[in-house]
């Protein structure tokens, strides 16, 4: 084994990841309804540059070229998401055949190329019609999601994809309903925690709908960021505990531990009575899974800090009295995110230790963002090299990691940062839609070829 190319178990899967709203474009084609992101992009100041996903990478029309890029990479798998508003423009009722047909064409091509599909059912694009009825604050949205999952399963199961119910319910609930930085742009306490619960419930209700034939492989993708106390002081340790609860444990414990963490009451008791929880919900949420999808970008160093809102009863669920304090000298990405591959190893081994029944893990996202059009993206190469090595270490330490997906195949619509922030292995010129592989693409191709 060389330092550059650590050894992975036989069958280890390499791939790239994308999501529907970030790459597809064709926002008004083939009966697609509006999603909360179509709406949010039109709120002045919500998205950098006033960008929208209307055209994005035009993947809806250029998917064949994009699959060729995957083939050139030697990737064995591809993770993409299905846009709920393409399948059910109003979030309920009879499916829109043309929307499903697009994914069938894509899946056909992937099958021809021997690329295993990992299909995410929800990557943040809630049909606006459901948000108009309360969105994820409402329990009914979880039921609607389960119906949608059943429709997609019945239409696409023949291609035998791996199913990922949700991408990062943390972002859908806390970033969307508490921090207000993502659609629908709300800044709430109780509503955001209700959203988190209903997302988890949606996941749990969808699992049996995705398992009607017995051979299906079903999982969930969570984003995790280890919280490191900024100092040895007990106050910072407690702050790190709250951060860990908010981002990580609120989601991992009910899914893999069958219960909500006991410090939920202490941290959030002033803003909610948890009345959205019902008897039996935890059994649904804790449905056994075939794999776990981990999205890892960075770990966060936190210190205790004053709350933004002094009145505890009026706080948002994001206002937990912490502040990020990255230690001086820590390497950072082009977006200022700490680059610490050790955090990925730590996340993987920590999870496996806390949850001995943890199913096999796939790193379903990991990647490096920066501004500008540099094709010789050495920062991304260094990031990927370090993180791939961290996965190898976790494997050597006994964690059952089965695959690694780089975020992302292409530069794309980076949510509130618009098109200015780029995560692609392949550069996209948005005026011409020209795709140009970057140095990192060639690096990963060689990495994959050597396994
Ligand atoms: C993923 O989320 C998403 O699944 C994917 O769609 C996205 O394109 C990719 O990351 C890259 O961002 O703005 O500095 O305050 C990753 C989880 C959690 C990472 C929130 C960014 C905010 C950092 N994200 N976090 S900052």
XYZ file of C-alpha atoms and ligand atoms in Angstrom:
477
model
C 0.000 0.000 0.000
C 1.272 3.438 -0.862
C 0.342 6.504 1.078
C -1.463 7.902 -1.909
C -3.489 4.821 -2.743
C -4.549 2.947 0.365
C -6.029 -0.492 -0.102
C -9.788 -1.000 -0.018
C -11.760 -4.215 0.424
C -12.780 -6.067 -2.747
C -16.066 -4.763 -4.098
C -15.602 -1.330 -2.567
C -17.756 1.039 -4.616
C -16.589 4.353 -6.071
C -19.004 6.916 -7.330
C -20.155 10.492 -7.553
C -23.259 12.167 -6.176
C -25.656 14.871 -7.385
C -29.187 16.030 -6.619
C -32.140 16.893 -8.834
C -32.625 20.597 -8.168
C -28.900 21.261 -8.276
C -28.313 19.866 -11.769
C -31.472 19.108 -13.748
C -32.814 22.508 -14.824
C -35.912 22.062 -17.054
C -37.892 23.449 -14.147
C -41.127 23.831 -16.103
C -40.876 20.814 -18.371
C -42.946 17.659 -18.603
C -45.449 18.732 -15.991
C -43.025 19.411 -13.143
C -44.645 21.413 -10.351
C -42.929 24.112 -8.294
C -40.894 23.147 -5.248
C -40.003 25.190 -2.187
C -36.644 25.951 -3.835
C -38.294 27.475 -6.905
C -40.125 29.754 -4.500
C -37.192 30.473 -2.181
C -34.882 31.425 -5.061
C -37.302 34.281 -5.832
C -37.112 35.773 -2.339
C -34.846 38.814 -2.725
C -31.497 38.185 -1.050
C -32.162 34.499 -0.342
C -29.702 33.103 -2.904
C -26.374 34.660 -3.879
C -26.515 36.444 -7.223
C -30.279 35.893 -7.443
C -29.472 32.495 -8.972
C -32.151 29.834 -9.477
C -32.188 26.191 -10.522
C -34.311 26.953 -13.611
C -31.536 25.812 -15.955
C -28.772 24.593 -13.615
C -26.538 22.151 -15.547
C -29.338 21.278 -17.977
C -28.750 17.682 -16.951
C -32.374 16.904 -17.848
C -31.322 17.173 -21.486
C -27.630 16.375 -21.186
C -27.742 13.312 -18.932
C -26.198 11.092 -21.612
C -23.104 13.297 -21.706
C -22.984 13.253 -17.907
C -23.156 9.462 -17.799
C -20.249 9.403 -20.270
C -18.287 11.487 -17.769
C -19.001 8.848 -15.121
C -17.843 6.115 -17.470
C -14.647 8.036 -18.134
C -14.080 8.191 -14.402
C -14.492 4.442 -14.100
C -17.185 4.949 -11.482
C -19.136 1.860 -10.437
C -22.019 3.771 -8.879
C -23.948 7.015 -9.198
C -26.070 8.687 -6.541
C -28.800 11.014 -7.794
C -32.151 12.184 -6.488
C -35.667 11.998 -7.864
C -37.533 15.321 -7.862
C -40.800 14.818 -5.988
C -42.438 17.694 -7.944
C -41.681 15.892 -11.222
C -43.480 12.790 -9.982
C -46.312 14.471 -8.086
C -46.484 18.134 -9.144
C -48.895 18.909 -6.283
C -47.303 16.546 -3.765
C -50.153 14.017 -3.888
C -52.317 12.125 -6.312
C -51.671 10.360 -9.573
C -48.063 10.269 -10.794
C -46.872 12.373 -13.745
C -45.646 9.734 -16.168
C -43.311 12.079 -18.056
C -41.398 12.870 -14.869
C -40.865 9.194 -14.087
C -39.898 8.529 -17.711
C -36.898 10.810 -17.356
C -35.510 8.700 -14.525
C -36.199 5.520 -16.492
C -34.124 6.854 -19.391
C -31.317 7.712 -16.994
C -31.510 4.317 -15.276
C -31.444 2.524 -18.638
C -28.248 4.273 -19.542
C -26.643 3.562 -16.169
C -27.538 -0.104 -16.557
C -25.966 -0.167 -20.032
C -22.778 1.261 -18.538
C -22.742 -1.078 -15.534
C -23.157 1.777 -13.043
C -25.143 0.944 -9.903
C -27.785 3.570 -9.087
C -28.259 4.951 -5.580
C -31.574 6.790 -5.737
C -32.347 9.456 -3.134
C -36.081 10.122 -2.846
C -35.847 13.498 -1.154
C -33.015 15.961 -1.584
C -34.820 19.086 -0.288
C -37.249 19.852 -3.141
C -40.613 19.650 -1.363
C -43.583 20.338 -3.658
C -44.651 23.909 -2.915
C -48.281 22.765 -2.645
C -47.335 20.778 0.465
C -45.465 23.713 1.991
C -48.616 25.775 1.451
C -50.314 23.312 3.808
C -47.584 23.608 6.460
C -44.817 21.544 4.883
C -42.694 19.410 7.184
C -44.260 21.045 10.254
C -47.259 18.831 9.511
C -47.500 15.127 10.151
C -49.509 14.719 6.955
C -46.403 15.515 4.887
C -44.781 12.348 6.233
C -47.760 10.319 4.992
C -47.592 12.063 1.623
C -43.885 11.208 1.380
C -44.555 7.538 2.038
C -47.104 7.486 -0.804
C -44.625 9.203 -3.109
C -41.918 6.705 -2.133
C -44.288 3.870 -2.993
C -44.975 5.367 -6.432
C -41.286 5.791 -7.227
C -40.491 2.316 -5.956
C -43.175 0.708 -8.092
C -41.998 2.590 -11.174
C -38.233 2.148 -10.782
C -37.690 -1.011 -8.711
C -36.979 -2.978 -11.889
C -33.608 -1.238 -12.147
C -32.746 -2.527 -8.661
C -31.366 0.678 -7.221
C -30.187 1.234 -3.680
C -32.853 3.439 -2.087
C -31.996 6.423 0.093
C -35.131 7.835 1.706
C -33.866 11.266 2.765
C -30.800 13.378 2.238
C -29.767 15.210 5.415
C -32.976 15.769 7.375
C -30.890 18.154 9.492
C -30.684 20.606 6.591
C -34.355 20.174 5.616
C -35.510 20.886 9.160
C -32.963 23.070 10.953
C -31.381 24.959 8.025
C -34.804 25.361 6.366
C -37.200 25.954 9.268
C -34.927 27.315 12.042
C -31.871 28.989 10.532
C -33.866 30.223 7.523
C -30.889 29.918 5.186
C -32.544 27.232 3.064
C -36.092 26.889 1.728
C -38.666 27.537 3.023
C -36.673 30.206 4.873
C -38.459 29.941 8.239
C -36.932 30.846 11.627
C -38.849 28.782 14.138
C -38.418 26.781 17.305
C -41.244 24.279 17.735
C -41.957 24.190 13.975
C -38.389 23.253 13.102
C -38.247 20.461 15.677
C -41.616 19.211 14.449
C -40.141 19.233 10.942
C -37.184 17.136 12.094
C -39.520 14.617 13.707
C -41.844 14.448 10.709
C -38.883 13.957 8.360
C -37.713 11.022 10.464
C -41.253 9.677 10.504
C -41.443 10.101 6.708
C -38.271 8.046 6.439
C -39.667 5.300 8.670
C -43.027 5.195 6.888
C -41.274 4.960 3.523
C -39.098 1.974 4.459
C -41.831 -0.698 4.100
C -43.044 0.962 0.875
C -39.553 0.413 -0.544
C -39.437 -3.232 0.508
C -42.325 -4.838 -1.295
C -40.298 -7.408 -3.202
C -37.783 -8.449 -0.576
C -34.563 -7.799 -2.446
C -34.483 -4.041 -2.006
C -31.637 -2.267 -0.308
C -32.888 0.637 1.784
C -31.036 3.287 3.762
C -30.965 6.921 4.852
C -28.319 9.605 4.385
C -27.443 11.852 7.317
C -24.872 14.633 7.413
C -22.582 14.427 10.409
C -20.088 16.889 11.838
C -18.227 15.927 15.002
C -18.367 18.801 17.517
C -14.996 19.516 19.127
C -14.949 21.715 22.269
C -12.838 24.810 21.657
C -11.223 24.559 25.107
C -11.118 22.189 28.078
C -13.646 24.360 29.935
C -16.860 22.576 30.979
C -18.898 25.334 29.321
C -17.322 24.581 25.958
C -17.785 20.863 26.513
C -21.490 21.482 27.123
C -21.681 23.712 24.056
C -20.156 20.898 21.992
C -22.731 18.526 23.479
C -25.571 20.788 22.323
C -24.038 21.120 18.861
C -23.633 17.353 18.611
C -27.270 16.924 19.656
C -28.571 19.441 17.130
C -26.684 18.137 14.103
C -25.898 14.506 14.819
C -27.580 12.731 17.718
C -31.077 14.136 17.130
C -31.064 12.022 13.963
C -28.718 9.094 14.567
C -30.178 8.069 17.934
C -33.802 7.566 16.832
C -32.705 5.859 13.596
C -30.063 3.529 15.070
C -30.722 3.657 18.814
C -34.518 3.545 18.894
C -34.875 6.623 21.150
C -34.398 10.358 21.178
C -31.402 11.552 23.209
C -32.351 12.443 26.780
C -30.835 15.941 26.502
C -33.475 16.957 23.908
C -35.719 18.169 26.780
C -33.011 20.202 28.449
C -31.840 21.832 25.203
C -35.210 22.434 23.548
C -37.780 22.204 26.377
C -38.320 25.999 26.409
C -39.362 26.134 22.743
C -41.418 22.970 22.383
C -43.524 20.484 24.319
C -42.698 17.790 21.718
C -46.445 17.350 21.160
C -45.680 16.209 17.593
C -44.366 12.892 18.966
C -46.876 10.039 19.136
C -46.723 6.590 20.658
C -45.319 4.148 18.142
C -43.371 6.739 16.151
C -39.992 5.534 17.376
C -40.681 1.974 16.234
C -41.485 3.324 12.771
C -38.411 5.594 12.695
C -36.129 2.809 13.907
C -37.056 0.378 11.112
C -34.009 -1.808 10.341
C -31.941 -0.564 7.405
C -29.619 -2.270 4.933
C -27.075 0.515 4.856
C -26.271 3.899 6.271
C -25.309 6.843 4.060
C -22.924 9.311 5.642
C -22.316 12.783 4.260
C -19.195 14.276 5.770
C -17.617 17.639 4.958
C -15.986 19.024 8.099
C -15.946 18.932 11.841
C -16.859 21.940 13.862
C -14.968 23.455 16.800
C -17.417 25.146 19.147
C -17.364 27.435 22.150
C -20.145 28.422 24.516
C -21.673 31.732 23.389
C -24.612 34.000 24.186
C -27.910 33.109 22.523
C -29.053 35.398 19.716
C -32.478 35.693 21.418
C -32.334 36.315 25.184
C -35.880 35.014 25.859
C -35.576 31.189 25.888
C -39.196 30.725 24.811
C -38.688 32.771 21.645
C -35.516 31.115 20.364
C -35.251 29.261 17.087
C -34.101 25.637 17.209
C -30.793 26.807 15.728
C -30.108 29.263 18.564
C -28.401 26.889 20.999
C -25.746 29.205 22.437
C -22.700 28.057 20.502
C -20.186 29.728 18.272
C -17.823 28.143 15.734
C -14.178 28.846 16.512
C -11.840 27.099 14.108
C -8.362 26.969 15.664
C -5.746 29.197 14.110
C -3.696 27.304 11.561
C -6.442 24.838 10.621
C -6.479 24.281 6.857
C -9.721 25.481 5.279
C -11.440 24.979 1.926
C -12.173 27.697 -0.608
C -15.440 28.237 1.280
C -13.672 28.509 4.649
C -14.741 25.059 5.876
C -12.128 23.288 8.034
C -10.229 20.566 6.180
C -9.654 17.817 8.755
C -9.845 14.294 7.329
C -9.400 12.964 10.847
C -12.980 14.105 11.456
C -14.216 11.573 8.904
C -12.328 8.686 10.494
C -13.582 9.842 13.883
C -17.194 9.990 12.674
C -17.044 6.485 11.205
C -15.383 4.813 14.173
C -17.543 6.782 16.645
C -20.743 5.655 14.956
C -19.677 2.031 14.797
C -18.760 2.122 18.488
C -22.007 3.770 19.643
C -24.213 1.591 17.451
C -22.888 -1.977 17.337
C -25.812 -2.946 15.065
C -24.912 -0.266 12.521
C -25.487 -1.558 8.989
C -22.766 -1.246 6.313
C -21.837 2.358 5.624
C -21.461 4.229 2.358
C -19.920 7.673 2.364
C -22.645 9.150 0.174
C -21.055 12.627 -0.019
C -17.666 14.163 0.627
C -16.184 17.018 -1.318
C -14.501 20.366 -1.537
C -16.013 23.733 -2.458
C -14.344 26.815 -3.813
C -15.032 29.887 -5.900
C -13.667 30.477 -9.373
C -12.982 28.546 -12.532
C -9.662 26.897 -11.702
C -9.321 23.625 -13.617
C -6.106 22.703 -11.806
C -7.919 22.203 -8.488
C -5.082 21.074 -6.259
C -7.007 22.030 -3.112
C -9.727 19.548 -4.051
C -7.187 16.849 -4.894
C -5.527 17.265 -1.488
C -8.917 17.186 0.241
C -10.047 14.030 -1.542
C -6.716 12.292 -1.013
C -6.856 12.980 2.721
C -10.452 11.909 3.114
C -10.114 8.749 1.045
C -7.172 7.833 3.288
C -9.336 8.535 6.356
C -11.967 6.108 5.050
C -9.239 3.492 4.564
C -8.131 4.011 8.175
C -11.675 3.543 9.446
C -11.922 0.333 7.403
C -8.612 -0.843 8.865
C -10.042 -0.118 12.314
C -12.980 -2.414 11.609
C -15.726 -0.143 10.297
C -17.717 -1.777 7.501
C -17.500 0.954 4.853
C -18.574 -0.276 1.417
C -18.257 2.755 -0.795
C -17.320 6.382 -1.332
C -19.189 8.979 -3.401
C -17.560 12.278 -4.222
C -19.739 15.377 -4.104
C -19.990 16.225 -6.908
C -19.686 15.001 -10.462
C -20.339 18.530 -11.772
C -20.221 22.089 -10.554
C -23.862 22.839 -9.774
C -26.421 25.019 -8.012
C -24.937 25.230 -4.522
C -28.171 26.236 -2.723
C -27.978 29.619 -0.974
C -24.534 30.182 -2.506
C -25.891 29.850 -6.030
C -23.479 28.989 -8.856
C -20.555 30.902 -7.353
C -19.498 27.980 -5.151
C -18.180 25.007 -7.107
C -17.847 21.400 -5.882
C -17.413 19.594 -9.214
C -14.801 17.158 -10.434
C -15.974 18.572 -13.756
C -16.181 22.283 -14.444
C -19.391 23.658 -15.945
C -19.465 26.832 -18.019
C -23.040 27.923 -17.362
C -23.236 30.125 -20.480
C -22.447 27.283 -22.867
C -23.041 24.230 -20.637
C -19.585 23.018 -21.603
C -18.227 20.354 -19.235
C -14.466 20.248 -18.636
C -12.861 17.672 -16.329
C -10.625 19.218 -13.659
C -7.368 17.817 -12.274
C -9.387 16.186 -9.464
C -11.387 14.187 -12.026
C -8.168 12.715 -13.412
C -6.888 12.094 -9.894
C -10.018 10.179 -8.914
C -9.992 8.241 -12.196
C -6.444 7.049 -11.430
C -7.444 6.323 -7.822
C -10.359 4.158 -8.978
C -8.297 2.433 -11.670
C -5.721 1.391 -9.086
C -8.236 -0.555 -6.937
C -24.509 18.739 1.338
O -24.854 19.290 2.583
C -25.717 18.626 0.459
O -26.305 17.353 0.542
C -25.438 18.961 -0.981
O -26.643 19.145 -1.661
C -24.551 20.177 -1.058
O -24.357 20.622 -2.370
C -23.227 19.817 -0.424
O -23.445 19.478 0.898
C -22.202 20.938 -0.423
O -22.617 21.982 0.416
O -22.572 27.772 5.053
O -20.460 27.745 6.177
O -22.477 27.956 7.463
C -23.759 19.372 3.475
C -24.138 19.809 4.866
C -24.556 21.584 6.339
C -22.743 21.780 4.834
C -24.568 23.099 6.536
C -22.771 23.287 4.995
C -23.301 25.110 6.422
C -21.904 25.672 6.416
N -24.076 21.251 5.011
N -23.243 23.646 6.312
S -21.849 27.395 6.281
